[in-house]
Amino acid sequence: MLIVLLGPPGSGKGTQAEKITSEFDLAYISTGDILRSAVKDNNELGRKARQYMDQGQLVPDDLVVDIVKVRLMDAEGKKGALFDGFPRTVEQAVFLEKALPELKVTLNMVFSIEVDESELIKRLTGRRVCSVCGASYHLKFKPPKVRNVCDQCGGDLYQRDDDSLETVQERLEVYKKQTEPLIDFYQERGLLSPIDGNQDIDGVYKQISSVLGEL
Ligand code: AP5
Ligand code: MG
Ligand code: ZN
């Protein structure tokens, strides 16, 4: 089983993924998290990816596709996997489609989380992330119990480098140009499930989990 979370920056992919993977037995594969950890480690992948990420641009397809291949093979033993932030270009989606038979995985559903742009900007500029476990918080919409401390692991919270207003605006443009075409791509294949992401976190989760429960 393979599930994809598709949606603009700040639409709540990471937030929902945390809830989905804790309830359903799915490996969590977030290309954004994997790339950020490579940047932090300053390894070869991180050194190549950093320049793109800092500018709000997409990392080249070949780098991302290699990451995904490895992670999918590691996900054996789980019921399936949940992709957050992959695929993000038509080229990546075509790669995935071709790779599925070989990987013996079926793509069951693509959730397209739709949120108004003004709301996305508020969410991204107020976001804080745990430096240890990666959990997402928001100064107003999802504050931690103790200021700047992760509820789950006690780690320090930080602001992502790409969450400045200027980079957020660039990321939203990149989304429209390079990722939004995937909505039609998956609609045509009968795999798209649109989700109203303007609701609160639990409301969005309810909508997603009711579809997932029926798969
Ligand atoms: P990535 O890390 O995937 O970033 P993104 O797609 O821009 O999405 P975000 O993580 O910013 O948002 P989210 O949807 O996860 O929202 P969240 O749940 O945190 O990618 C980063 C970069 O890596 C890319 O720019 C690119 O360079 C590179 N990259 C990654 N994948 C790639 C790929 N496949 N190909 C090429 N390059 C790739 O929520 C946001 C905030 O809102 C939080 O504060 C949260 O608490 C709050 N919130 C969430 N839901 C709600 C709600 N319902 N109501 C109120 N607040 C909410
Ligand atoms: Mg995320
Ligand atoms: Zn944490």
Coordinates of N, CA and C and ligand atoms in Angstrom, one line a residue:
M1 N 0.8 -1.2 0.0 CA 0.0 0.0 0.0 C 0.9 1.3 0.0
L2 N 0.5 2.2 -0.9 CA 1.3 3.4 -0.9 C 0.3 4.6 -0.9
I3 N 0.5 5.6 0.0 CA -0.3 6.8 0.1 C 0.6 8.0 -0.2
V4 N 0.1 8.9 -0.9 CA 0.8 10.2 -1.2 C 0.1 11.4 -0.6
L5 N 0.8 12.2 0.2 CA 0.3 13.5 0.6 C 0.8 14.6 -0.3
L6 N -0.1 15.2 -1.1 CA 0.2 16.2 -2.0 C -0.4 17.5 -1.5
G7 N 0.4 18.6 -1.6 CA -0.2 19.9 -1.1 C 0.9 20.9 -1.0
P8 N 0.5 22.2 -1.1 CA 1.5 23.3 -1.1 C 2.3 23.3 0.2
P9 N 3.4 24.1 0.2 CA 4.1 24.3 1.5 C 3.1 24.8 2.6
G10 N 3.2 24.2 3.7 CA 2.3 24.7 4.8 C 0.9 24.1 4.9
S11 N 0.6 23.2 3.9 CA -0.8 22.7 3.9 C -1.0 21.7 5.0
G12 N 0.0 21.3 5.7 CA -0.2 20.3 6.8 C 0.2 18.9 6.5
K13 N 1.1 18.7 5.5 CA 1.5 17.3 5.1 C 2.2 16.7 6.3
G14 N 3.2 17.3 6.9 CA 3.9 16.7 8.0 C 3.1 16.5 9.2
T15 N 2.2 17.5 9.5 CA 1.3 17.4 10.7 C 0.4 16.2 10.5
Q16 N -0.2 16.0 9.3 CA -1.1 14.9 9.1 C -0.3 13.6 9.1
A17 N 0.9 13.6 8.5 CA 1.7 12.4 8.4 C 1.9 11.8 9.7
E18 N 2.2 12.7 10.7 CA 2.5 12.2 12.0 C 1.3 11.4 12.6
K19 N 0.2 12.0 12.4 CA -1.0 11.3 12.9 C -1.4 10.0 12.2
I20 N -1.2 10.1 10.8 CA -1.6 8.9 10.0 C -0.6 7.7 10.3
T21 N 0.7 8.0 10.4 CA 1.6 6.9 10.6 C 1.5 6.3 12.0
S22 N 1.0 7.1 12.9 CA 0.9 6.5 14.3 C -0.4 5.7 14.4
E23 N -1.3 5.9 13.5 CA -2.5 5.1 13.6 C -2.5 3.9 12.6
F24 N -2.0 4.2 11.4 CA -1.9 3.1 10.4 C -0.5 2.6 10.3
D25 N -0.3 1.4 9.9 CA 1.1 0.8 10.0 C 1.9 1.1 8.7
L26 N 2.3 2.4 8.6 CA 2.9 2.8 7.3 C 4.3 3.4 7.6
A27 N 5.3 3.1 6.8 CA 6.6 3.8 6.9 C 6.4 5.2 6.4
Y28 N 7.1 6.1 7.1 CA 6.9 7.6 6.8 C 8.1 8.0 5.9
I29 N 7.9 8.4 4.7 CA 9.0 8.9 3.9 C 8.7 10.3 3.4
S30 N 9.5 11.2 4.1 CA 9.4 12.7 3.8 C 10.7 13.1 3.1
T31 N 10.6 13.4 1.8 CA 11.8 13.8 1.1 C 12.4 15.1 1.7
G32 N 11.5 16.0 2.2 CA 12.0 17.2 2.8 C 12.8 16.9 4.1
D33 N 12.3 16.0 4.9 CA 13.0 15.7 6.2 C 14.3 15.0 5.9
I34 N 14.3 14.1 4.9 CA 15.5 13.4 4.5 C 16.6 14.4 4.0
L35 N 16.2 15.3 3.2 CA 17.1 16.3 2.6 C 17.6 17.2 3.7
R36 N 16.7 17.7 4.6 CA 17.2 18.5 5.7 C 18.2 17.8 6.6
S37 N 18.0 16.5 6.8 CA 18.9 15.8 7.7 C 20.3 15.7 7.0
A38 N 20.2 15.5 5.6 CA 21.5 15.4 4.9 C 22.2 16.8 4.9
V39 N 21.5 17.9 4.9 CA 22.1 19.2 5.0 C 22.8 19.4 6.4
K40 N 22.1 18.9 7.4 CA 22.6 19.0 8.7 C 23.9 18.2 8.9
D41 N 23.9 17.0 8.3 CA 25.1 16.2 8.4 C 26.2 16.7 7.5
N42 N 25.9 17.6 6.6 CA 26.8 18.1 5.6 C 27.4 17.0 4.8
N43 N 26.6 16.0 4.4 CA 27.2 14.9 3.6 C 27.0 15.3 2.1
E44 N 27.4 14.4 1.2 CA 27.4 14.8 -0.2 C 26.1 15.2 -0.7
L45 N 25.0 14.5 -0.4 CA 23.7 14.8 -0.8 C 23.3 16.2 -0.2
G46 N 23.6 16.4 1.1 CA 23.3 17.7 1.7 C 24.0 18.9 1.0
R47 N 25.2 18.7 0.7 CA 26.0 19.8 0.0 C 25.4 20.1 -1.3
K48 N 24.9 19.1 -2.0 CA 24.3 19.3 -3.3 C 22.9 20.0 -3.2
A49 N 22.2 19.5 -2.2 CA 20.7 20.0 -2.0 C 20.6 21.4 -1.5
R50 N 21.5 21.8 -0.6 CA 21.3 22.9 0.2 C 21.0 24.2 -0.6
Q51 N 21.8 24.4 -1.7 CA 21.7 25.6 -2.5 C 20.3 25.8 -3.0
Y52 N 19.7 24.7 -3.4 CA 18.3 24.7 -3.9 C 17.3 25.0 -2.8
M53 N 17.4 24.3 -1.7 CA 16.5 24.4 -0.6 C 16.5 25.8 0.0
D54 N 17.7 26.4 0.2 CA 17.8 27.7 0.7 C 17.1 28.8 -0.1
Q55 N 17.0 28.5 -1.4 CA 16.4 29.5 -2.3 C 14.9 29.1 -2.6
G56 N 14.4 28.1 -2.0 CA 13.0 27.7 -2.1 C 12.8 27.0 -3.5
Q57 N 13.8 26.5 -4.1 CA 13.7 25.8 -5.4 C 13.7 24.3 -5.1
L58 N 13.2 23.5 -6.1 CA 13.2 22.1 -5.9 C 14.6 21.5 -6.2
V59 N 14.9 20.5 -5.4 CA 16.2 19.7 -5.6 C 16.1 18.9 -6.9
P60 N 17.1 18.8 -7.7 CA 17.0 18.0 -9.0 C 16.4 16.6 -8.8
D61 N 15.6 16.2 -9.8 CA 14.8 15.0 -9.7 C 15.7 13.8 -9.5
D62 N 16.9 13.7 -10.1 CA 17.7 12.5 -10.0 C 18.1 12.3 -8.5
L63 N 18.5 13.3 -7.8 CA 18.9 13.2 -6.4 C 17.7 12.6 -5.6
V64 N 16.5 13.2 -5.8 CA 15.4 12.8 -5.0 C 14.9 11.4 -5.3
V65 N 14.9 11.0 -6.6 CA 14.5 9.7 -7.0 C 15.4 8.6 -6.3
D66 N 16.7 8.9 -6.2 CA 17.7 7.9 -5.6 C 17.3 7.7 -4.1
I67 N 16.9 8.8 -3.5 CA 16.6 8.7 -2.0 C 15.4 7.8 -1.9
V68 N 14.4 8.1 -2.7 CA 13.1 7.3 -2.6 C 13.3 5.8 -2.8
K69 N 14.1 5.5 -3.8 CA 14.3 4.1 -4.1 C 14.9 3.4 -2.9
V70 N 15.9 4.0 -2.2 CA 16.5 3.3 -1.1 C 15.5 3.2 0.1
R71 N 14.7 4.3 0.3 CA 13.8 4.3 1.4 C 12.6 3.3 1.2
L72 N 12.2 3.1 0.0 CA 11.1 2.2 -0.2 C 11.5 0.8 0.0
M73 N 12.8 0.5 -0.3 CA 13.3 -0.9 -0.1 C 13.4 -1.1 1.4
D74 N 13.7 -0.1 2.2 CA 13.8 -0.2 3.6 C 12.5 -0.4 4.3
A75 N 11.4 0.0 3.6 CA 10.1 0.0 4.2 C 9.4 -1.4 4.3
E76 N 10.2 -2.4 3.9 CA 9.6 -3.8 3.9 C 9.3 -4.2 5.4
G77 N 8.2 -4.9 5.5 CA 7.8 -5.3 6.9 C 6.7 -4.5 7.4
K78 N 6.5 -3.3 6.9 CA 5.4 -2.4 7.2 C 4.3 -2.8 6.2
K79 N 3.1 -2.3 6.5 CA 1.9 -2.5 5.7 C 2.1 -1.7 4.3
G80 N 2.9 -0.7 4.4 CA 3.1 0.1 3.2 C 3.8 1.4 3.6
A81 N 3.7 2.4 2.7 CA 4.5 3.6 3.0 C 3.6 4.9 2.7
L82 N 4.0 5.9 3.4 CA 3.3 7.2 3.3 C 4.3 8.2 2.8
F83 N 4.1 8.8 1.6 CA 5.0 9.8 1.0 C 4.5 11.2 1.4
D84 N 5.4 12.0 1.9 CA 5.1 13.4 2.2 C 6.1 14.2 1.3
G85 N 5.5 14.9 0.3 CA 6.4 15.8 -0.5 C 7.0 15.1 -1.7
F86 N 6.6 13.9 -2.0 CA 7.1 13.2 -3.2 C 5.9 12.5 -3.7
P87 N 5.7 12.4 -5.0 CA 6.4 13.2 -6.1 C 6.0 14.7 -6.1
R88 N 6.9 15.5 -6.6 CA 6.7 16.9 -6.7 C 6.8 17.5 -8.1
T89 N 7.1 16.7 -9.0 CA 7.1 17.1 -10.4 C 6.5 16.0 -11.2
V90 N 6.1 16.3 -12.4 CA 5.5 15.2 -13.3 C 6.6 14.2 -13.6
E91 N 7.8 14.6 -13.7 CA 8.9 13.6 -14.0 C 9.0 12.6 -12.8
Q92 N 8.9 13.1 -11.6 CA 9.0 12.2 -10.4 C 7.8 11.3 -10.4
A93 N 6.6 11.8 -10.7 CA 5.4 11.0 -10.7 C 5.5 9.9 -11.8
V94 N 6.1 10.2 -12.9 CA 6.3 9.2 -14.0 C 7.3 8.1 -13.5
F95 N 8.4 8.6 -12.9 CA 9.3 7.6 -12.4 C 8.6 6.7 -11.4
L96 N 7.8 7.2 -10.5 CA 7.2 6.4 -9.5 C 6.2 5.4 -10.2
E97 N 5.5 5.8 -11.1 CA 4.5 5.0 -11.8 C 5.3 3.8 -12.5
K98 N 6.4 4.1 -13.1 CA 7.2 3.0 -13.7 C 7.9 2.1 -12.7
A99 N 8.2 2.6 -11.6 CA 9.0 1.8 -10.6 C 8.1 0.9 -9.8
L100 N 6.8 1.2 -9.7 CA 5.9 0.5 -8.8 C 5.8 -1.1 -9.0
P101 N 5.7 -1.5 -10.3 CA 5.6 -3.0 -10.5 C 6.9 -3.7 -10.0
E102 N 8.0 -3.1 -10.3 CA 9.3 -3.7 -9.8 C 9.4 -3.7 -8.3
L103 N 8.9 -2.7 -7.7 CA 8.9 -2.6 -6.2 C 7.8 -3.4 -5.6
K104 N 6.9 -3.9 -6.4 CA 5.7 -4.7 -6.0 C 4.8 -3.9 -5.0
V105 N 4.6 -2.6 -5.3 CA 3.8 -1.7 -4.5 C 2.7 -1.2 -5.3
T106 N 1.5 -0.9 -4.7 CA 0.4 -0.3 -5.4 C 0.2 1.1 -4.9
L107 N 0.0 2.1 -5.7 CA -0.3 3.4 -5.3 C -1.8 3.4 -5.1
N108 N -2.3 3.6 -3.8 CA -3.7 3.5 -3.5 C -4.4 4.8 -3.6
M109 N -3.8 5.9 -3.1 CA -4.5 7.2 -3.0 C -3.5 8.3 -2.9
V110 N -3.9 9.4 -3.5 CA -3.2 10.7 -3.4 C -4.1 11.7 -2.8
F111 N -3.8 12.1 -1.6 CA -4.6 13.2 -0.9 C -4.0 14.5 -1.3
S112 N -4.9 15.3 -1.9 CA -4.5 16.7 -2.3 C -5.1 17.6 -1.2
I113 N -4.2 18.2 -0.4 CA -4.6 19.0 0.7 C -4.7 20.5 0.2
E114 N -5.9 21.1 0.2 CA -6.0 22.4 -0.4 C -6.2 23.4 0.7
V115 N -5.4 24.5 0.6 CA -5.5 25.6 1.6 C -5.3 26.9 1.0
D116 N -6.0 27.9 1.4 CA -5.9 29.3 0.9 C -4.5 29.8 1.1
E117 N -4.0 30.6 0.1 CA -2.7 31.1 0.2 C -2.4 32.0 1.4
S118 N -3.3 32.8 1.8 CA -3.0 33.7 2.9 C -2.8 32.9 4.2
E119 N -3.6 31.8 4.3 CA -3.5 30.9 5.5 C -2.1 30.2 5.4
L120 N -1.7 29.8 4.2 CA -0.4 29.1 4.1 C 0.8 30.0 4.6
I121 N 0.7 31.3 4.3 CA 1.8 32.2 4.7 C 1.8 32.3 6.2
K122 N 0.6 32.4 6.8 CA 0.6 32.5 8.3 C 1.1 31.2 8.9
R123 N 0.7 30.1 8.4 CA 1.2 28.8 9.0 C 2.7 28.7 8.9
L124 N 3.3 29.1 7.7 CA 4.7 28.8 7.5 C 5.6 29.8 8.3
T125 N 5.2 31.0 8.4 CA 6.0 32.0 9.1 C 5.9 31.8 10.6
G126 N 4.8 31.1 11.1 CA 4.7 30.9 12.5 C 5.1 29.5 12.9
R127 N 5.6 28.7 12.0 CA 5.9 27.3 12.3 C 7.2 27.2 13.1
R128 N 7.3 26.3 14.0 CA 8.5 25.9 14.7 C 8.6 24.4 14.6
V129 N 9.9 23.9 14.5 CA 10.1 22.5 14.3 C 11.0 21.9 15.4
C130 N 10.8 20.7 15.8 CA 11.7 20.1 16.8 C 13.1 19.7 16.1
S131 N 14.2 20.1 16.8 CA 15.5 19.9 16.2 C 15.9 18.4 16.4
V132 N 15.1 17.7 17.3 CA 15.5 16.3 17.5 C 14.6 15.3 16.7
C133 N 13.3 15.4 16.9 CA 12.4 14.4 16.3 C 11.6 15.0 15.1
G134 N 11.8 16.3 14.8 CA 11.2 16.8 13.6 C 9.7 17.2 13.7
A135 N 9.1 17.0 14.9 CA 7.6 17.4 15.0 C 7.4 18.8 14.7
S136 N 6.3 19.2 14.1 CA 5.9 20.6 13.8 C 5.0 21.2 14.8
Y137 N 5.3 22.4 15.1 CA 4.4 23.2 16.0 C 4.1 24.6 15.3
H138 N 3.2 25.3 15.9 CA 2.9 26.7 15.4 C 2.8 27.6 16.6
L139 N 3.3 28.8 16.5 CA 3.3 29.7 17.6 C 1.8 29.9 18.1
K140 N 0.9 30.0 17.1 CA -0.5 30.3 17.5 C -1.4 29.0 17.3
F141 N -1.3 28.3 16.2 CA -2.2 27.2 15.9 C -1.9 25.9 16.6
K142 N -0.6 25.7 17.0 CA -0.3 24.4 17.7 C 0.9 24.7 18.6
P143 N 0.7 25.5 19.6 CA 1.8 25.8 20.5 C 2.3 24.7 21.4
P144 N 3.6 24.5 21.6 CA 4.0 23.4 22.5 C 3.6 23.8 24.0
K145 N 3.5 22.8 24.8 CA 3.1 23.0 26.2 C 4.0 24.0 26.9
V146 N 5.3 23.8 26.7 CA 6.4 24.7 27.2 C 7.0 25.4 26.0
R147 N 7.2 26.7 26.1 CA 7.7 27.5 25.1 C 9.0 27.0 24.5
N148 N 9.1 26.8 23.2 CA 10.3 26.3 22.5 C 10.8 25.0 22.9
V149 N 9.9 24.1 23.5 CA 10.3 22.8 23.9 C 9.4 21.8 23.3
C150 N 9.9 20.7 22.6 CA 9.0 19.7 22.0 C 8.2 18.9 23.1
D151 N 6.9 18.8 22.9 CA 6.0 18.0 23.8 C 6.5 16.5 23.8
Q152 N 6.9 16.0 22.6 CA 7.1 14.6 22.5 C 8.5 14.1 23.0
C153 N 9.5 15.0 22.8 CA 10.9 14.4 23.1 C 11.7 15.4 23.9
G154 N 11.2 16.6 24.2 CA 11.9 17.6 25.0 C 13.0 18.4 24.2
G155 N 13.1 18.1 22.9 CA 14.1 18.8 22.1 C 13.8 20.3 21.9
D156 N 14.8 21.0 21.5 CA 14.6 22.5 21.3 C 13.9 22.7 20.0
L157 N 13.0 23.7 19.9 CA 12.3 24.0 18.6 C 13.1 25.1 17.9
Y158 N 13.1 25.1 16.6 CA 13.8 26.1 15.8 C 12.9 26.5 14.6
Q159 N 13.3 27.6 13.9 CA 12.5 28.0 12.7 C 13.3 27.5 11.5
R160 N 12.7 26.9 10.6 CA 13.3 26.4 9.4 C 13.9 27.6 8.6
D161 N 15.1 27.3 8.0 CA 15.8 28.4 7.2 C 14.9 28.9 6.0
D162 N 14.1 28.0 5.5 CA 13.3 28.4 4.3 C 11.9 28.9 4.7
D163 N 11.7 29.2 6.0 CA 10.4 29.7 6.4 C 10.4 31.3 6.6
S164 N 11.4 31.9 6.0 CA 11.3 33.4 5.9 C 10.2 33.8 4.9
L165 N 9.6 35.0 5.1 CA 8.6 35.4 4.2 C 9.0 35.3 2.7
E166 N 10.2 35.8 2.4 CA 10.7 35.9 1.0 C 10.8 34.4 0.4
T167 N 11.4 33.5 1.2 CA 11.5 32.2 0.6 C 10.2 31.4 0.6
V168 N 9.3 31.7 1.5 CA 8.0 31.1 1.5 C 7.2 31.5 0.2
Q169 N 7.3 32.8 -0.2 CA 6.7 33.2 -1.4 C 7.3 32.5 -2.7
E170 N 8.6 32.3 -2.7 CA 9.2 31.6 -3.8 C 8.7 30.2 -3.8
R171 N 8.7 29.5 -2.6 CA 8.2 28.1 -2.6 C 6.8 28.0 -3.1
L172 N 5.9 29.0 -2.8 CA 4.5 28.9 -3.3 C 4.5 29.0 -4.8
E173 N 5.3 29.9 -5.3 CA 5.4 30.0 -6.8 C 5.9 28.7 -7.5
V174 N 6.9 28.1 -6.9 CA 7.5 26.9 -7.4 C 6.4 25.8 -7.3
Y175 N 5.7 25.8 -6.2 CA 4.6 24.8 -6.1 C 3.6 24.9 -7.3
K176 N 3.2 26.1 -7.5 CA 2.2 26.3 -8.6 C 2.7 25.9 -9.9
K177 N 3.9 26.2 -10.2 CA 4.5 25.9 -11.5 C 4.8 24.4 -11.7
Q178 N 5.5 23.8 -10.7 CA 6.1 22.5 -10.9 C 5.3 21.4 -10.2
T179 N 4.5 21.6 -9.2 CA 3.8 20.5 -8.5 C 2.3 20.5 -8.8
E180 N 1.7 21.6 -8.9 CA 0.2 21.6 -9.1 C -0.2 20.8 -10.3
P181 N 0.6 20.7 -11.4 CA 0.1 19.8 -12.5 C -0.1 18.4 -12.1
L182 N 0.4 18.0 -10.9 CA 0.2 16.6 -10.5 C -1.3 16.4 -10.1
I183 N -2.0 17.4 -9.7 CA -3.4 17.3 -9.4 C -4.2 16.7 -10.6
D184 N -3.9 17.2 -11.8 CA -4.6 16.7 -13.0 C -4.1 15.3 -13.3
F185 N -2.7 15.1 -13.1 CA -2.1 13.8 -13.4 C -2.8 12.7 -12.6
Y186 N -3.0 12.9 -11.3 CA -3.6 11.9 -10.5 C -5.1 11.8 -10.6
Q187 N -5.7 12.9 -10.9 CA -7.2 13.0 -11.2 C -7.5 12.1 -12.4
E188 N -6.7 12.2 -13.4 CA -6.9 11.4 -14.7 C -6.7 9.9 -14.4
R189 N -5.9 9.6 -13.4 CA -5.7 8.1 -13.1 C -6.7 7.6 -12.0
G190 N -7.6 8.5 -11.6 CA -8.6 8.1 -10.6 C -8.1 7.9 -9.2
L191 N -7.0 8.5 -8.9 CA -6.3 8.3 -7.6 C -6.4 9.5 -6.7
L192 N -7.1 10.6 -7.1 CA -7.0 11.8 -6.3 C -8.2 11.9 -5.3
S193 N -7.8 12.3 -4.1 CA -8.8 12.5 -3.1 C -8.6 13.9 -2.5
P194 N -9.4 14.9 -3.0 CA -9.2 16.3 -2.5 C -9.6 16.4 -1.0
I195 N -8.8 17.2 -0.3 CA -9.1 17.3 1.2 C -9.2 18.8 1.5
D196 N -10.2 19.3 2.2 CA -10.3 20.7 2.6 C -9.3 20.9 3.8
G197 N -8.1 21.5 3.4 CA -7.1 21.7 4.4 C -7.3 23.0 5.2
N198 N -8.3 23.8 4.9 CA -8.6 25.0 5.7 C -9.2 24.7 7.1
Q199 N -9.6 23.5 7.3 CA -10.1 23.1 8.6 C -9.0 23.0 9.7
D200 N -9.4 22.9 11.0 CA -8.4 22.7 12.0 C -7.7 21.3 11.8
I201 N -6.7 21.1 12.5 CA -5.8 19.9 12.3 C -6.7 18.6 12.5
D202 N -7.5 18.6 13.5 CA -8.3 17.4 13.7 C -9.4 17.2 12.6
G203 N -9.9 18.3 12.1 CA -10.9 18.2 11.1 C -10.3 17.6 9.8
V204 N -9.1 18.1 9.5 CA -8.4 17.5 8.3 C -8.1 16.1 8.5
Y205 N -7.7 15.7 9.6 CA -7.3 14.3 9.9 C -8.6 13.4 9.8
K206 N -9.7 13.9 10.3 CA -10.9 13.1 10.2 C -11.3 12.8 8.8
Q207 N -11.1 13.8 7.9 CA -11.5 13.6 6.5 C -10.5 12.6 5.9
I208 N -9.2 12.7 6.2 CA -8.3 11.7 5.6 C -8.5 10.3 6.1
S209 N -8.6 10.2 7.4 CA -8.7 8.9 8.0 C -9.9 8.1 7.6
S210 N -11.0 8.9 7.3 CA -12.2 8.2 6.9 C -12.0 7.5 5.6
V211 N -11.3 8.2 4.7 CA -11.0 7.6 3.4 C -10.0 6.5 3.5
L212 N -9.0 6.7 4.3 CA -8.0 5.6 4.5 C -8.6 4.3 5.2
G213 N -9.5 4.5 6.1 CA -10.2 3.4 6.8 C -10.9 2.5 5.8
E214 N -11.3 3.1 4.6 CA -12.1 2.3 3.7 C -11.2 1.6 2.6
L215 N -9.9 1.9 2.6 CA -9.1 1.3 1.6 C -8.8 -0.2 1.9
Ligands
AP5_1 P1 9.3 20.0 2.5 O1 10.0 19.9 3.8 O2 8.5 18.9 1.9 O3 8.5 21.4 2.5 P2 7.1 21.8 1.8 O4 6.5 20.9 0.8 O5 7.4 23.2 1.4 O6 6.1 21.7 3.0 P3 6.2 22.1 4.5 O7 7.0 21.0 5.2 O8 6.7 23.5 4.5 O9 4.7 22.1 4.9 P4 3.8 20.9 5.4 O10 2.7 20.7 4.4 O11 4.5 19.7 5.8 O12 3.1 21.6 6.6 P5 3.2 21.4 8.2 O13 2.5 20.1 8.6 O14 4.6 21.5 8.7 O15 10.4 20.4 1.4 C1 11.4 21.3 1.7 C2 12.4 21.5 0.5 O16 13.0 20.3 0.2 C3 11.7 21.9 -0.8 O17 11.5 23.3 -0.9 C4 12.7 21.4 -1.9 O18 13.8 22.2 -2.0 C5 13.2 20.1 -1.2 N1 12.3 18.9 -1.6 C6 11.6 18.1 -0.8 N2 11.0 17.2 -1.5 C7 11.4 17.3 -2.8 C8 11.1 16.6 -4.0 N3 10.2 15.6 -4.0 N4 11.6 17.1 -5.1 C9 12.5 18.1 -5.2 N5 12.8 18.8 -4.1 C10 12.2 18.4 -2.9 O19 2.4 22.6 8.7 C11 2.8 23.9 8.6 C12 2.5 24.8 9.9 O20 1.0 24.9 10.0 C13 2.9 24.1 11.2 O21 3.3 25.1 12.0 C14 1.6 23.4 11.7 O22 1.6 23.3 13.1 C15 0.5 24.3 11.2 N6 -0.7 23.6 10.8 C16 -0.8 22.4 10.1 N7 -2.0 22.1 9.9 C17 -2.8 23.1 10.4 C18 -4.2 23.3 10.4 N8 -5.1 22.5 9.9 N9 -4.6 24.5 11.0 C19 -3.7 25.4 11.5 N10 -2.4 25.2 11.5 C20 -1.9 24.0 10.9
MG2 MG 6.6 19.1 5.9
ZN3 ZN 10.8 16.4 19.3

